[in-house]
mmCIF file of C-alpha atoms in Angstrom:
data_model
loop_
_atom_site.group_PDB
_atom_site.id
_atom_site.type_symbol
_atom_site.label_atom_id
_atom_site.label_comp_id
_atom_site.label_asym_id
_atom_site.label_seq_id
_atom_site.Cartn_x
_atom_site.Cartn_y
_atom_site.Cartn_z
ATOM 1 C CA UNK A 51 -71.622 74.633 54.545
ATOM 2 C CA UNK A 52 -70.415 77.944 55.672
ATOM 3 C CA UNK A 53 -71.968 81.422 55.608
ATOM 4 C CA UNK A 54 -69.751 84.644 55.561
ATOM 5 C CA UNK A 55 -69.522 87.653 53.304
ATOM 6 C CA UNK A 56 -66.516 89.413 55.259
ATOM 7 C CA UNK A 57 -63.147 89.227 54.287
ATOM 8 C CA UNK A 58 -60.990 89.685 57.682
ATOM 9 C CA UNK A 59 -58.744 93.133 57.599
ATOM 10 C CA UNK A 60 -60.670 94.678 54.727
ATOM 11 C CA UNK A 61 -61.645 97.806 56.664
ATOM 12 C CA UNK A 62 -64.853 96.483 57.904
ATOM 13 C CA UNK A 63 -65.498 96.344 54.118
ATOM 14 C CA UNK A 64 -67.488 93.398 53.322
ATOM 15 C CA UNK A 65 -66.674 91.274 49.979
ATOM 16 C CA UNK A 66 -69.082 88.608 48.793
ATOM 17 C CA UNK A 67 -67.633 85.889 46.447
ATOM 18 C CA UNK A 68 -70.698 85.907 43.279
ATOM 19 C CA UNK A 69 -71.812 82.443 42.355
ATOM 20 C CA UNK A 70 -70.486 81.190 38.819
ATOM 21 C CA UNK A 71 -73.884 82.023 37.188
ATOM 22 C CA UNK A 72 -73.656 86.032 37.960
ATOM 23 C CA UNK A 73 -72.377 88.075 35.478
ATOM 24 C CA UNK A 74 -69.115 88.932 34.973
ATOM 25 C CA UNK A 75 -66.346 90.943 32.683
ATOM 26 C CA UNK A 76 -63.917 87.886 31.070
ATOM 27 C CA UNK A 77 -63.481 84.477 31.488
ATOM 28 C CA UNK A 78 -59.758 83.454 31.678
ATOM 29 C CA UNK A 79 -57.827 80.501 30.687
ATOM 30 C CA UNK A 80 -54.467 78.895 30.421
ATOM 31 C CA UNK A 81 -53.311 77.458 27.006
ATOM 32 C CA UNK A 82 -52.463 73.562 27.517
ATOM 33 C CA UNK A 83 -48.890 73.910 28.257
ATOM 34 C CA UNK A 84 -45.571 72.750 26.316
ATOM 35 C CA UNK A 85 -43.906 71.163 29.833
ATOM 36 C CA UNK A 86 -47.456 69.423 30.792
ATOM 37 C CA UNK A 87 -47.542 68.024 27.299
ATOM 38 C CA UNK A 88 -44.238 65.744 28.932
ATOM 39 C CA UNK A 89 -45.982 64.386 31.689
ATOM 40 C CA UNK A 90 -49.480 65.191 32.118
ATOM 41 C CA UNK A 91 -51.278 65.017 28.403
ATOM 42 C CA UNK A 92 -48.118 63.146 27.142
ATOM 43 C CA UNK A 93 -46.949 64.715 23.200
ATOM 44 C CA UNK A 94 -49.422 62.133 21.149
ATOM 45 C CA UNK A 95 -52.601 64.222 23.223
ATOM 46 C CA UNK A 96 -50.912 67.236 23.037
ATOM 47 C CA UNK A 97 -52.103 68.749 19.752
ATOM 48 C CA UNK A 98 -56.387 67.471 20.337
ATOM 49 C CA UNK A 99 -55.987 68.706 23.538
ATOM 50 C CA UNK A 100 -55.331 72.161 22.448
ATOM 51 C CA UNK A 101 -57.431 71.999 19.523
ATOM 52 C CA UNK A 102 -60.580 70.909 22.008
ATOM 53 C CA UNK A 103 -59.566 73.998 23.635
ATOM 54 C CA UNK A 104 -59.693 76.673 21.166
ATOM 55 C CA UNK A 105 -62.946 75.063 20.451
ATOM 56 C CA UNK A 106 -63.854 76.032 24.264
ATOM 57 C CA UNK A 107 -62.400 79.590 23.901
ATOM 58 C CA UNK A 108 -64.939 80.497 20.903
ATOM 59 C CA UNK A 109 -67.879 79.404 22.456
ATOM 60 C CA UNK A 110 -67.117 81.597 25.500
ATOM 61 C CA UNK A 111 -66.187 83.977 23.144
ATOM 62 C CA UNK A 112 -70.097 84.323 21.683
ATOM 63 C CA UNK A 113 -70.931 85.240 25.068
ATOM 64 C CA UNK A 114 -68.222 87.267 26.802
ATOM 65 C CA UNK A 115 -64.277 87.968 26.504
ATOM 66 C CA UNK A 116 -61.540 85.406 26.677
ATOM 67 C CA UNK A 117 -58.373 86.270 28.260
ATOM 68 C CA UNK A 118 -55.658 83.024 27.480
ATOM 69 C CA UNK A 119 -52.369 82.722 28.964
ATOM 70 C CA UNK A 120 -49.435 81.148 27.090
ATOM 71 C CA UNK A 121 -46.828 79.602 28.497
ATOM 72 C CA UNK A 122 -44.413 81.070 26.061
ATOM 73 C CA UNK A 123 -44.281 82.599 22.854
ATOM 74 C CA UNK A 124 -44.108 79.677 20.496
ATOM 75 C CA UNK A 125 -47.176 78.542 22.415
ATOM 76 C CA UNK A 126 -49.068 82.226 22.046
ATOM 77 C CA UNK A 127 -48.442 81.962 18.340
ATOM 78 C CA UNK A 128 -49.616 78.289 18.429
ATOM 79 C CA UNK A 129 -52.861 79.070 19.858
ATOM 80 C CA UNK A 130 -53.331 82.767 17.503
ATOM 81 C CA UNK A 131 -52.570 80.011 14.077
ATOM 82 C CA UNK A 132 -55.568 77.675 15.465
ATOM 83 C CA UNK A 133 -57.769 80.428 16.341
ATOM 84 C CA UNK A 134 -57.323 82.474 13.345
ATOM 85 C CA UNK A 135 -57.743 79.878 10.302
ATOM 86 C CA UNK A 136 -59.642 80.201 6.929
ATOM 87 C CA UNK A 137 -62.436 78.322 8.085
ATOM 88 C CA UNK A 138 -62.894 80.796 11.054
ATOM 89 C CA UNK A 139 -61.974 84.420 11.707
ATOM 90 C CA UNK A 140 -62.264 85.182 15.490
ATOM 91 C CA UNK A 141 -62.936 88.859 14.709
ATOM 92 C CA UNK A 142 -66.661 87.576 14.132
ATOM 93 C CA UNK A 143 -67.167 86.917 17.278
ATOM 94 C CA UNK A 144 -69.113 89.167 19.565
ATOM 95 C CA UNK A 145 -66.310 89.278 22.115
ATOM 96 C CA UNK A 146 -62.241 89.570 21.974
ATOM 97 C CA UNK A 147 -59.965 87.112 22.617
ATOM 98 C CA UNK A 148 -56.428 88.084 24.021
ATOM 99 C CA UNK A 149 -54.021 86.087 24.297
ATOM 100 C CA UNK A 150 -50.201 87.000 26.703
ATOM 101 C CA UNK A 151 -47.257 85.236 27.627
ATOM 102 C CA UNK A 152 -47.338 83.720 31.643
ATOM 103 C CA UNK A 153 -45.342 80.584 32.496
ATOM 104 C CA UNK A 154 -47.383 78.149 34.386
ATOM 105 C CA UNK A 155 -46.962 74.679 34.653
ATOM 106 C CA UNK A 156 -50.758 73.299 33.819
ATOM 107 C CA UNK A 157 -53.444 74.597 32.319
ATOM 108 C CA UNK A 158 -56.206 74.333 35.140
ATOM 109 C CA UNK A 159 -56.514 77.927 35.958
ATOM 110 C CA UNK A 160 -59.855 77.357 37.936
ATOM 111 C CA UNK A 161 -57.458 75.948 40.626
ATOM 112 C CA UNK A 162 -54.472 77.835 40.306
ATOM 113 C CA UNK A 163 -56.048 81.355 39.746
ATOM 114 C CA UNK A 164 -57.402 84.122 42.033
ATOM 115 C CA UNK A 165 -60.687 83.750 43.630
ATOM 116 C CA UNK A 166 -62.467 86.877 42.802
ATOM 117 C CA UNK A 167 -65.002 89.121 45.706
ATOM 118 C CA UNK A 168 -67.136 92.035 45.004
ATOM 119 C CA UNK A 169 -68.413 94.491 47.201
ATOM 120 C CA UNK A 170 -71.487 93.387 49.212
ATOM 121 C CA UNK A 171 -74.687 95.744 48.976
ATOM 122 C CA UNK A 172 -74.527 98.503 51.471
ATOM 123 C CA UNK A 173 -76.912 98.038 54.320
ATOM 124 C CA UNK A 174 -79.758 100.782 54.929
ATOM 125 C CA UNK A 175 -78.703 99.715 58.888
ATOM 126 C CA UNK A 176 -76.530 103.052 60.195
ATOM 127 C CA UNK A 177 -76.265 101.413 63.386
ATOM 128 C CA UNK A 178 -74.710 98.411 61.630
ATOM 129 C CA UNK A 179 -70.698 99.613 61.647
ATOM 130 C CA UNK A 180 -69.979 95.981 60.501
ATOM 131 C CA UNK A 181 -71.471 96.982 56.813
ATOM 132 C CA UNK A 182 -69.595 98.492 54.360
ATOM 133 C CA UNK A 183 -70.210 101.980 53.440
ATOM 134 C CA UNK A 184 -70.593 104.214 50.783
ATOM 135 C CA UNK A 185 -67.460 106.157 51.129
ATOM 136 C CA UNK A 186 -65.097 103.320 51.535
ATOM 137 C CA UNK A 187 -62.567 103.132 49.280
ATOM 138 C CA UNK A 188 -62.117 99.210 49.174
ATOM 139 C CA UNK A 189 -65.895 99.005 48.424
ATOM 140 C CA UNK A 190 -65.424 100.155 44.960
ATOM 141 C CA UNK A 191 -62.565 97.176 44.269
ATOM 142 C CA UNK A 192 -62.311 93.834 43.938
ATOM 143 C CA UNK A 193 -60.859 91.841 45.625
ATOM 144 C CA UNK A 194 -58.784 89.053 44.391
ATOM 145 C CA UNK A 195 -57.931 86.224 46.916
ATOM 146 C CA UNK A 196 -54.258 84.734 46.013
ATOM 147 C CA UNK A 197 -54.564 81.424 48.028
ATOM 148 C CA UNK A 198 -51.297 79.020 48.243
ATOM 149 C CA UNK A 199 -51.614 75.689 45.984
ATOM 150 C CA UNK A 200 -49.628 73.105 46.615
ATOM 151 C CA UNK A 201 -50.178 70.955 43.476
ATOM 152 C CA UNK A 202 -53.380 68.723 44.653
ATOM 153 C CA UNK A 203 -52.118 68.607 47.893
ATOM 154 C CA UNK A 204 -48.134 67.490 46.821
ATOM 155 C CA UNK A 205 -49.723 64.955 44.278
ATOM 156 C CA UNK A 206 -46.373 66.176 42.372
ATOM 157 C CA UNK A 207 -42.804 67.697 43.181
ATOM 158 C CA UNK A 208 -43.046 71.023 43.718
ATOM 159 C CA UNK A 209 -41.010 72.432 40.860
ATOM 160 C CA UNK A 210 -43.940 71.107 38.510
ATOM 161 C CA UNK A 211 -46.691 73.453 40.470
ATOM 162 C CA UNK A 212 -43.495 76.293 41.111
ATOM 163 C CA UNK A 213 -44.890 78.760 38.311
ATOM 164 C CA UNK A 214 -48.827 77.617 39.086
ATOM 165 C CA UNK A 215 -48.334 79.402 42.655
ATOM 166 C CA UNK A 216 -47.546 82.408 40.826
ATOM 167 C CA UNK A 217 -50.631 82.853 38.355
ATOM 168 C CA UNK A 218 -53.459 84.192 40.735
ATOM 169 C CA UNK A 219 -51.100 86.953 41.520
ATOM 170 C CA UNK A 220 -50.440 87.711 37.515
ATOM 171 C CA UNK A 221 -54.123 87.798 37.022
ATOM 172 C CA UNK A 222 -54.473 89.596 39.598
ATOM 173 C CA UNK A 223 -51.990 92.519 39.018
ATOM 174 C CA UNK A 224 -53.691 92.840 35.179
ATOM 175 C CA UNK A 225 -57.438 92.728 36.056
ATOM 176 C CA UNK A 226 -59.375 95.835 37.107
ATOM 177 C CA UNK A 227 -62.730 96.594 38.513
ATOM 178 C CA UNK A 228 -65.254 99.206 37.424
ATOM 179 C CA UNK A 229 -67.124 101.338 39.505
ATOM 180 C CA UNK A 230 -70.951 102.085 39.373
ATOM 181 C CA UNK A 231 -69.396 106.149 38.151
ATOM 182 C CA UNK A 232 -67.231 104.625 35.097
ATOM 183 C CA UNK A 233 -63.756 105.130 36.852
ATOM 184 C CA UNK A 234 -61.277 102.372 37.071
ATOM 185 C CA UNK A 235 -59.683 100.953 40.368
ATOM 186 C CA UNK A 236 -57.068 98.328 40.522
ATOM 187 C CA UNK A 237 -58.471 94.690 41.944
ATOM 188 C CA UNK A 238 -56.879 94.396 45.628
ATOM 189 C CA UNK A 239 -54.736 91.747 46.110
ATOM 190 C CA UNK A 240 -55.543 89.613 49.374
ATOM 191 C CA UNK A 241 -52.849 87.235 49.730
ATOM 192 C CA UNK A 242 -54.395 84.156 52.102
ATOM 193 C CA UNK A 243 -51.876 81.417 53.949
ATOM 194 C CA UNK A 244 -55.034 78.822 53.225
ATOM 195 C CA UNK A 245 -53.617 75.970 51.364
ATOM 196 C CA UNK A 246 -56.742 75.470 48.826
ATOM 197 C CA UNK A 247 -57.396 75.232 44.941
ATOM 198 C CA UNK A 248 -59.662 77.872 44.244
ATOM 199 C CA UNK A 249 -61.910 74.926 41.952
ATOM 200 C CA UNK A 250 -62.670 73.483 45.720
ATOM 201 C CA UNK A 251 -65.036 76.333 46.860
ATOM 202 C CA UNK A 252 -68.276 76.913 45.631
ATOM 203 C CA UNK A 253 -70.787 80.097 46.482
ATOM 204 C CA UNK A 254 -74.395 80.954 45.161
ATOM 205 C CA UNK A 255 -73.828 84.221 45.508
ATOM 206 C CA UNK A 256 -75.658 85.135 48.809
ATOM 207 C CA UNK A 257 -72.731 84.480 51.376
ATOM 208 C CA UNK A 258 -73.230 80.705 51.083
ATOM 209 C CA UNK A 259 -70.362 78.839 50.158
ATOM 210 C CA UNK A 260 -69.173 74.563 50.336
ATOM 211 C CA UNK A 261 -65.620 73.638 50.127
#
């Protein structure tokens, strides 16, 4: 077990990673994918696979948004005909569900995407020059760690993880962070050399954190 809450050349800002309990604004996910249906979920899964899924995607929908990438556009309209059916109108639900077109190559986004930090509370120590403070900048962002993955650790070639190493950045570059005075600053993109699936770390929210 490790203990930190600083991110290293941050501006002495420091960033603490929330446990998965805290609140937050969206949950994303990645639509089972066309090219993993070959190999991984084979074509006879494909189809209960993705049906299991939009089954997923409306019960996070009752309690926050859903942001789902699509591998490609026959894919984004494959998902919008299963969530939008007679039987069930996704407008009901409390939250929106979006749907866009990014290639990956999977669909396990808890690995493949951004790692996400948020300002740590600002100490009442002046002395403390280590603490973030009030008037910097890069405590009123988030921070989204882009870490490399190398497919499990090269369980597969790497043209089959290619696009995966591309989707915390994507995420990234569309997600924004509020600040406690309403305005809107883009998330910070920290890009790490750490070889690491972002599934393979776990915080409770205090600076604590097992990977």
């Amino acid at each position: 077990m490790y203990n930190t809450v600083s991110i290293v050349g941050m501006s002495n800002s420091a960033k603490l990673m929330p446990a998965e309990w805290h609140e937050h604004e969206c949950t994303w996910m990645v639509y089972p994918t066309s090219s993993s249906a070959k190999s991984t979920w084979k074509i006879p899964t494909i189809a209960l696979v993705r049906d299991n899924f939009v089954s997923v995607v409306r019960a996070v929908a009752g309690f926050e948004p859903v942001k789902v990438l699509a591998e490609s556009n026959d894919d984004k309209e494959d998902f919008e005909s299963k969530i939008n059916t007679s039987e069930f109108n996704r407008e009901s639900l409390p939250f929106p569900i979006t749907v866009t077109v990014f290639k990956t190559n999977d669909m396990w986004v808890r690995d493949i995407g951004p790692t996400f930090c948020v300002p740590h509370p600002v100490t009442s120590d002046a002395s403390d020059t280590t603490s973030p403070t009030s008037n910097d900048k890069n405590t009123q962002s988030l921070v989204a760690i882009d870490w490399v993955f190398n497919g499990w650790g090269g369980k597969c070639s790497k043209s089959k993880y290619r696009d995966d190493n591309l989707c915390a950045a994507h995420i990234a570059s569309v997600s924004a962070s509020r600040t406690v005075d309403g305005k809107v600053n883009e998330t910070m993109v920290l890009k790490s050399d750490l070889m690491i699936e972002g599934g393979s770390i776990h915080s409770d929210g205090e600076g604590n954190f097992v990977f």
